[in-house]
Amino acid sequence: MRKAIAKAPYFKYQVREYDADSYLKGTFKITKVPALLKLKSMKDKVNLFTGKLFLLESFSTVKFSFPDKYEHTIKAFSSTIPDEISPGDYSVLMKSSIYDPQIFGLVSPLSPKAFSYYKFIYQGVSNESGRVVNKILVVPKRGNSKLFAGTLYIVDNMWSVSYAELVS
């Protein structure tokens, strides 16, 4: 992991351009609401949203050109999120990189400070297209909502991320 973290800035700038299809599906549930929103005038609306599961789903294309030009075209979009709640700019996901120190406000497992936040557990290797890929379990050291949990797959001797399965 130390080598993968050290090489993160190098790999971040290796891609000059790409075109990709993107499928994004996310859910969230409002479990707590600030007391200020529970005022009499908004109490009915707050009660409608609390405890309900909301879904956002989209299919889009993304075109990237170095250093930071993105074209994002939404082909299909579906959401159960009420108009009163803004889902925010989820396209920030398309502009993020696993090699960044932070990914939409969360500490990346490849951040220079990753060992302060995460424990990494070696889970074994696999052979993918003739390359040895190390499976690394990513475990947050604290119960912090600014951290990921999941698995990184690191290419042996190259120290690049083959793919990642992370949740926040």
Coordinates of N, CA and C in Angstrom, one line a residue:
M1 N 0.8 -1.2 0.0 CA 0.0 0.0 0.0 C 0.9 1.3 0.0
R2 N 2.0 1.2 0.7 CA 2.9 2.4 0.7 C 3.3 2.7 -0.7
K3 N 3.6 1.7 -1.5 CA 4.0 2.0 -2.9 C 2.9 2.5 -3.7
A4 N 1.7 2.0 -3.6 CA 0.5 2.5 -4.3 C 0.2 3.9 -3.9
I5 N 0.3 4.2 -2.7 CA 0.1 5.6 -2.2 C 1.1 6.6 -2.8
A6 N 2.4 6.1 -2.8 CA 3.5 7.0 -3.3 C 3.3 7.2 -4.8
K7 N 2.8 6.3 -5.5 CA 2.6 6.4 -7.0 C 1.3 7.1 -7.4
A8 N 0.4 7.4 -6.4 CA -0.9 7.9 -6.8 C -0.8 9.2 -7.6
P9 N 0.1 10.2 -7.2 CA 0.1 11.4 -8.0 C 0.6 11.1 -9.5
Y10 N 1.5 10.2 -9.6 CA 1.9 9.8 -11.0 C 0.8 9.2 -11.8
F11 N 0.0 8.3 -11.2 CA -1.1 7.7 -12.0 C -2.2 8.6 -12.3
K12 N -2.4 9.6 -11.4 CA -3.5 10.6 -11.6 C -3.4 11.3 -12.9
Y13 N -2.2 11.6 -13.3 CA -1.9 12.4 -14.6 C -1.5 11.5 -15.8
Q14 N -1.8 10.3 -15.8 CA -1.4 9.4 -16.9 C -2.4 9.4 -18.0
V15 N -3.7 9.7 -17.7 CA -4.7 9.6 -18.7 C -4.8 11.0 -19.4
R16 N -4.7 11.1 -20.7 CA -4.8 12.3 -21.4 C -6.2 12.6 -21.9
E17 N -7.0 11.5 -22.3 CA -8.4 11.7 -22.7 C -9.1 10.4 -22.6
Y18 N -10.4 10.4 -22.5 CA -11.2 9.2 -22.6 C -12.6 9.6 -22.8
D19 N -13.4 8.6 -23.4 CA -14.8 8.6 -23.5 C -15.3 7.4 -22.7
A20 N -16.4 7.6 -22.0 CA -16.9 6.5 -21.2 C -18.4 6.6 -21.0
D21 N -19.0 5.5 -20.9 CA -20.4 5.4 -20.5 C -20.4 5.3 -18.9
S22 N -21.4 5.9 -18.3 CA -21.5 5.9 -16.8 C -22.9 5.5 -16.4
Y23 N -23.0 4.6 -15.5 CA -24.2 4.2 -14.9 C -24.1 4.5 -13.4
L24 N -24.9 5.3 -12.9 CA -24.9 5.6 -11.5 C -26.2 5.3 -10.8
K25 N -26.1 4.6 -9.7 CA -27.3 4.3 -8.9 C -27.0 4.5 -7.5
G26 N -27.8 5.3 -6.8 CA -27.6 5.6 -5.4 C -28.9 5.7 -4.6
T27 N -28.8 5.3 -3.4 CA -30.0 5.5 -2.5 C -29.6 6.2 -1.2
F28 N -30.5 6.9 -0.6 CA -30.3 7.5 0.7 C -31.6 7.5 1.5
K29 N -31.4 7.6 2.8 CA -32.5 7.7 3.7 C -32.2 8.8 4.7
I30 N -33.2 9.7 4.9 CA -33.1 10.7 5.9 C -33.5 10.2 7.2
T31 N -32.5 10.1 8.2 CA -32.9 9.5 9.5 C -32.9 10.6 10.6
K32 N -32.2 11.7 10.4 CA -32.2 12.7 11.4 C -32.3 14.1 10.7
V33 N -33.1 15.0 11.3 CA -33.3 16.3 10.7 C -32.9 17.3 11.8
P34 N -32.2 18.4 11.4 CA -31.9 19.4 12.4 C -33.1 20.0 13.0
A35 N -33.0 20.4 14.3 CA -34.2 21.0 15.0 C -34.7 22.2 14.3
L36 N -33.9 23.0 13.7 CA -34.4 24.2 13.0 C -35.4 23.8 11.9
L37 N -35.2 22.7 11.2 CA -36.2 22.3 10.2 C -37.5 21.8 10.7
K38 N -37.4 21.4 12.0 CA -38.6 20.8 12.6 C -39.6 21.9 13.2
L39 N -39.3 23.1 12.8 CA -40.3 24.2 13.2 C -41.6 23.9 12.7
K40 N -42.6 24.5 13.3 CA -44.0 24.2 13.0 C -44.3 24.4 11.5
S41 N -43.8 25.4 10.9 CA -44.1 25.7 9.5 C -43.5 24.6 8.5
M42 N -42.5 23.9 8.9 CA -41.9 22.9 8.0 C -42.1 21.5 8.6
K43 N -42.8 21.3 9.7 CA -42.9 20.0 10.4 C -43.5 19.0 9.5
D44 N -44.6 19.4 8.8 CA -45.3 18.4 7.9 C -44.4 17.9 6.8
K45 N -43.7 18.8 6.1 CA -42.8 18.4 5.0 C -41.7 17.5 5.6
V46 N -41.1 17.8 6.7 CA -40.0 17.1 7.3 C -40.5 15.6 7.6
N47 N -41.7 15.5 8.2 CA -42.2 14.2 8.5 C -42.4 13.4 7.2
L48 N -42.8 14.0 6.1 CA -43.0 13.2 4.8 C -41.7 12.6 4.4
F49 N -40.5 13.2 4.6 CA -39.2 12.8 4.1 C -38.5 11.9 5.0
T50 N -38.7 12.0 6.3 CA -37.9 11.3 7.3 C -38.3 9.8 7.3
G51 N -37.2 9.0 7.2 CA -37.4 7.5 7.3 C -37.7 6.9 5.9
K52 N -37.9 7.7 4.9 CA -38.2 7.1 3.5 C -36.9 6.9 2.8
L53 N -36.9 5.9 1.9 CA -35.7 5.5 1.1 C -35.9 6.2 -0.3
F54 N -34.9 6.9 -0.7 CA -35.0 7.6 -2.0 C -33.9 7.0 -3.0
L55 N -34.2 7.0 -4.3 CA -33.4 6.4 -5.3 C -33.1 7.4 -6.4
L56 N -31.8 7.4 -6.8 CA -31.4 8.2 -8.0 C -30.7 7.3 -8.9
E57 N -31.0 7.4 -10.2 CA -30.4 6.5 -11.2 C -30.2 7.3 -12.5
S58 N -29.0 7.1 -13.1 CA -28.7 7.8 -14.3 C -27.8 7.1 -15.2
F59 N -27.9 7.3 -16.5 CA -27.0 6.8 -17.5 C -26.5 8.0 -18.3
S60 N -25.2 8.1 -18.5 CA -24.7 9.3 -19.2 C -23.4 8.9 -19.8
T61 N -22.9 9.8 -20.7 CA -21.6 9.7 -21.3 C -20.7 10.8 -20.7
V62 N -19.4 10.5 -20.6 CA -18.4 11.4 -20.1 C -17.3 11.4 -21.0
K63 N -16.9 12.6 -21.4 CA -15.7 12.8 -22.2 C -14.7 13.7 -21.4
F64 N -13.5 13.2 -21.3 CA -12.4 13.9 -20.6 C -11.3 14.3 -21.5
S65 N -10.7 15.5 -21.3 CA -9.5 15.9 -22.0 C -8.6 16.5 -20.9
F66 N -7.3 16.2 -20.9 CA -6.4 16.7 -19.9 C -6.2 18.2 -20.1
P67 N -6.1 19.0 -19.0 CA -6.0 18.6 -17.6 C -7.3 18.4 -16.9
D68 N -8.4 19.2 -17.3 CA -9.6 19.1 -16.5 C -10.8 19.5 -17.2
K69 N -10.9 19.1 -18.5 CA -12.1 19.4 -19.3 C -13.0 18.2 -19.4
Y70 N -14.2 18.4 -18.9 CA -15.2 17.3 -18.9 C -16.4 17.7 -19.6
E71 N -17.0 16.8 -20.4 CA -18.3 16.9 -21.1 C -19.1 15.8 -20.5
H72 N -20.2 16.2 -19.9 CA -21.1 15.2 -19.3 C -22.5 15.3 -19.9
T73 N -22.9 14.2 -20.6 CA -24.2 14.2 -21.3 C -25.1 13.2 -20.7
I74 N -26.2 13.6 -20.1 CA -27.2 12.7 -19.4 C -28.1 12.1 -20.5
K75 N -28.1 10.8 -20.6 CA -28.9 10.1 -21.6 C -30.2 9.6 -21.0
A76 N -30.2 9.3 -19.7 CA -31.4 8.8 -19.0 C -31.3 9.2 -17.5
F77 N -32.4 9.6 -16.9 CA -32.3 10.0 -15.5 C -33.7 9.6 -14.8
S78 N -33.6 9.0 -13.6 CA -34.8 8.7 -12.9 C -34.5 9.0 -11.4
S79 N -35.5 9.5 -10.7 CA -35.3 9.8 -9.3 C -36.6 9.8 -8.6
T80 N -36.5 9.3 -7.3 CA -37.7 9.4 -6.5 C -37.5 10.5 -5.4
I81 N -36.5 11.3 -5.6 CA -36.2 12.4 -4.7 C -37.2 13.5 -5.0
P82 N -37.9 14.0 -3.9 CA -38.9 15.1 -4.1 C -38.2 16.4 -4.6
D83 N -38.9 17.2 -5.3 CA -38.3 18.5 -5.8 C -37.8 19.4 -4.6
E84 N -38.4 19.2 -3.4 CA -38.0 20.0 -2.3 C -36.6 19.7 -1.8
I85 N -36.1 18.5 -2.2 CA -34.7 18.1 -1.8 C -33.8 18.1 -3.0
S86 N -32.7 18.8 -2.9 CA -31.8 18.8 -4.1 C -30.8 17.7 -3.9
P87 N -30.6 16.8 -4.9 CA -29.6 15.8 -4.8 C -28.2 16.3 -4.9
G88 N -28.1 17.6 -5.3 CA -26.7 18.1 -5.5 C -26.2 17.8 -6.8
D89 N -25.0 18.2 -7.0 CA -24.3 18.0 -8.3 C -23.6 16.6 -8.3
Y90 N -24.3 15.6 -8.6 CA -23.7 14.2 -8.5 C -22.6 14.0 -9.6
S91 N -22.6 14.9 -10.6 CA -21.6 14.8 -11.7 C -20.1 14.9 -11.1
V92 N -20.0 15.4 -9.9 CA -18.7 15.5 -9.2 C -18.1 14.1 -9.1
L93 N -18.9 13.1 -9.1 CA -18.4 11.7 -9.1 C -17.6 11.4 -10.4
M94 N -18.1 12.0 -11.5 CA -17.4 11.7 -12.8 C -16.1 12.4 -12.8
K95 N -15.9 13.5 -12.1 CA -14.7 14.3 -12.1 C -13.7 13.9 -11.0
S96 N -14.0 12.8 -10.3 CA -13.2 12.4 -9.2 C -12.2 11.3 -9.6
S97 N -11.2 11.2 -8.9 CA -10.2 10.1 -9.1 C -9.8 9.4 -7.8
I98 N -9.7 8.1 -7.9 CA -9.2 7.3 -6.7 C -7.9 7.8 -6.3
Y99 N -7.1 8.4 -7.2 CA -5.8 8.9 -6.9 C -5.7 10.3 -6.2
D100 N -6.9 10.9 -6.1 CA -7.0 12.2 -5.4 C -6.9 11.9 -3.9
P101 N -6.3 12.9 -3.1 CA -6.3 12.7 -1.6 C -7.7 12.7 -1.0
Q102 N -8.6 13.4 -1.6 CA -10.0 13.4 -1.2 C -10.9 13.1 -2.4
I103 N -11.9 12.3 -2.2 CA -12.9 12.1 -3.2 C -14.3 12.6 -2.7
F104 N -14.8 13.6 -3.3 CA -16.0 14.3 -2.8 C -16.1 14.4 -1.3
G105 N -15.0 14.9 -0.7 CA -15.0 15.2 0.7 C -14.7 14.0 1.6
L106 N -14.4 12.9 1.0 CA -14.0 11.7 1.8 C -12.5 11.4 1.6
V107 N -11.9 10.9 2.6 CA -10.5 10.6 2.6 C -10.2 9.4 1.7
S108 N -9.4 9.6 0.6 CA -9.1 8.5 -0.3 C -8.2 7.5 0.4
P109 N -8.4 6.2 0.1 CA -7.5 5.2 0.6 C -6.1 5.3 0.0
L110 N -5.9 6.2 -1.0 CA -4.6 6.5 -1.6 C -4.1 7.8 -1.2
S111 N -4.7 8.5 -0.2 CA -4.3 9.7 0.3 C -2.9 9.6 1.0
P112 N -2.0 10.6 0.9 CA -0.7 10.5 1.6 C -0.9 10.2 3.1
K113 N -2.1 10.6 3.7 CA -2.4 10.4 5.1 C -3.2 9.1 5.4
A114 N -3.3 8.3 4.4 CA -4.2 7.1 4.5 C -4.0 6.2 5.7
F115 N -2.7 6.0 6.1 CA -2.4 5.2 7.2 C -2.9 5.7 8.6
S116 N -3.2 7.0 8.6 CA -3.8 7.6 9.8 C -5.3 7.3 9.9
Y117 N -5.9 7.0 8.8 CA -7.3 6.8 8.8 C -7.8 5.3 8.5
Y118 N -6.9 4.6 7.8 CA -7.3 3.2 7.4 C -6.4 2.1 7.9
K119 N -6.9 1.0 8.0 CA -6.1 -0.2 8.2 C -6.3 -1.0 6.9
F120 N -5.2 -1.5 6.4 CA -5.2 -2.3 5.1 C -4.8 -3.7 5.4
I121 N -5.7 -4.6 4.9 CA -5.5 -6.1 5.2 C -5.4 -6.8 3.8
Y122 N -4.2 -7.5 3.7 CA -4.0 -8.2 2.5 C -4.9 -9.4 2.4
Q123 N -5.6 -9.6 1.3 CA -6.6 -10.7 1.2 C -6.2 -11.8 0.1
G124 N -5.0 -11.6 -0.5 CA -4.6 -12.6 -1.5 C -4.4 -12.0 -2.9
V125 N -4.2 -12.8 -3.9 CA -3.9 -12.4 -5.2 C -4.8 -13.1 -6.2
S126 N -4.9 -12.5 -7.4 CA -5.6 -13.1 -8.5 C -4.8 -12.8 -9.8
N127 N -5.0 -13.5 -10.8 CA -4.3 -13.3 -12.1 C -5.3 -12.7 -13.1
E128 N -5.1 -11.5 -13.5 CA -6.0 -10.9 -14.5 C -5.2 -10.4 -15.7
S129 N -5.5 -11.1 -16.8 CA -4.9 -10.8 -18.1 C -3.4 -10.9 -18.0
G130 N -2.9 -11.9 -17.2 CA -1.5 -12.1 -17.1 C -0.8 -11.3 -16.1
R131 N -1.5 -10.5 -15.3 CA -1.0 -9.6 -14.3 C -1.4 -10.1 -12.9
V132 N -0.5 -10.0 -12.0 CA -0.9 -10.4 -10.6 C -1.5 -9.2 -9.9
V133 N -2.7 -9.4 -9.4 CA -3.5 -8.3 -8.8 C -3.7 -8.6 -7.3
N134 N -3.2 -7.7 -6.4 CA -3.3 -7.9 -5.0 C -4.7 -7.4 -4.5
K135 N -5.4 -8.2 -3.7 CA -6.7 -7.8 -3.1 C -6.4 -7.3 -1.7
I136 N -6.8 -6.0 -1.5 CA -6.5 -5.3 -0.2 C -7.8 -4.8 0.4
L137 N -8.1 -5.3 1.6 CA -9.3 -4.9 2.3 C -9.0 -3.5 2.9
V138 N -9.9 -2.6 2.8 CA -9.8 -1.2 3.3 C -10.8 -1.1 4.5
V139 N -10.2 -0.9 5.7 CA -11.0 -0.8 6.9 C -10.8 0.5 7.6
P140 N -11.8 1.3 7.8 CA -11.6 2.6 8.5 C -11.2 2.3 10.0
K141 N -10.3 3.1 10.5 CA -9.8 2.9 11.9 C -10.8 3.5 12.9
R142 N -11.7 4.4 12.4 CA -12.7 5.0 13.3 C -14.0 4.9 12.6
G143 N -15.1 5.1 13.3 CA -16.4 5.1 12.8 C -16.7 6.5 12.2
N144 N -16.0 6.9 11.2 CA -16.1 8.3 10.7 C -16.8 8.2 9.3
S145 N -17.8 9.1 9.1 CA -18.6 9.2 7.9 C -17.8 9.8 6.7
K146 N -16.6 10.2 7.0 CA -15.7 10.8 6.0 C -14.7 9.7 5.4
L147 N -15.0 8.5 5.7 CA -14.1 7.4 5.3 C -14.8 6.3 4.5
F148 N -14.0 5.6 3.7 CA -14.5 4.5 2.9 C -14.3 3.2 3.6
A149 N -15.0 2.2 3.1 CA -14.7 0.8 3.5 C -14.9 0.0 2.2
G150 N -14.1 -1.1 2.1 CA -14.3 -1.9 0.9 C -13.0 -2.6 0.5
T151 N -12.8 -2.7 -0.8 CA -11.6 -3.5 -1.3 C -11.0 -2.7 -2.5
L152 N -9.6 -2.7 -2.4 CA -8.8 -2.2 -3.5 C -8.1 -3.3 -4.2
Y153 N -8.0 -3.3 -5.5 CA -7.3 -4.3 -6.3 C -6.1 -3.6 -6.9
I154 N -4.9 -3.9 -6.4 CA -3.7 -3.2 -6.8 C -2.8 -4.1 -7.7
V155 N -2.4 -3.6 -8.9 CA -1.6 -4.4 -9.8 C -0.2 -4.5 -9.2
D156 N 0.3 -5.7 -9.0 CA 1.6 -6.0 -8.4 C 2.7 -5.4 -9.3
N157 N 3.7 -4.8 -8.7 CA 4.9 -4.3 -9.3 C 4.6 -3.0 -10.1
M158 N 3.4 -2.7 -10.4 CA 3.0 -1.4 -11.1 C 2.5 -0.5 -10.0
W159 N 1.8 -1.0 -9.1 CA 1.2 -0.3 -7.9 C 0.1 0.7 -8.4
S160 N -0.6 0.3 -9.4 CA -1.8 1.1 -9.9 C -3.0 0.4 -9.4
V161 N -4.2 1.1 -9.4 CA -5.4 0.5 -9.0 C -6.0 -0.2 -10.2
S162 N -6.3 -1.5 -10.2 CA -7.0 -2.2 -11.2 C -8.5 -1.8 -11.2
Y163 N -9.0 -1.9 -10.0 CA -10.4 -1.5 -9.7 C -10.6 -1.4 -8.2
A164 N -11.7 -0.7 -7.8 CA -12.0 -0.5 -6.4 C -13.5 -0.8 -6.2
E165 N -13.8 -1.3 -5.0 CA -15.1 -1.5 -4.5 C -15.2 -0.9 -3.2
L166 N -15.7 0.4 -3.2 CA -15.7 1.2 -1.9 C -17.1 1.7 -1.7
V167 N -17.4 1.8 -0.4 CA -18.7 2.4 0.1 C -18.3 3.4 1.2
S168 N -19.2 4.4 1.3 CA -19.0 5.4 2.4 C -20.1 5.3 3.4

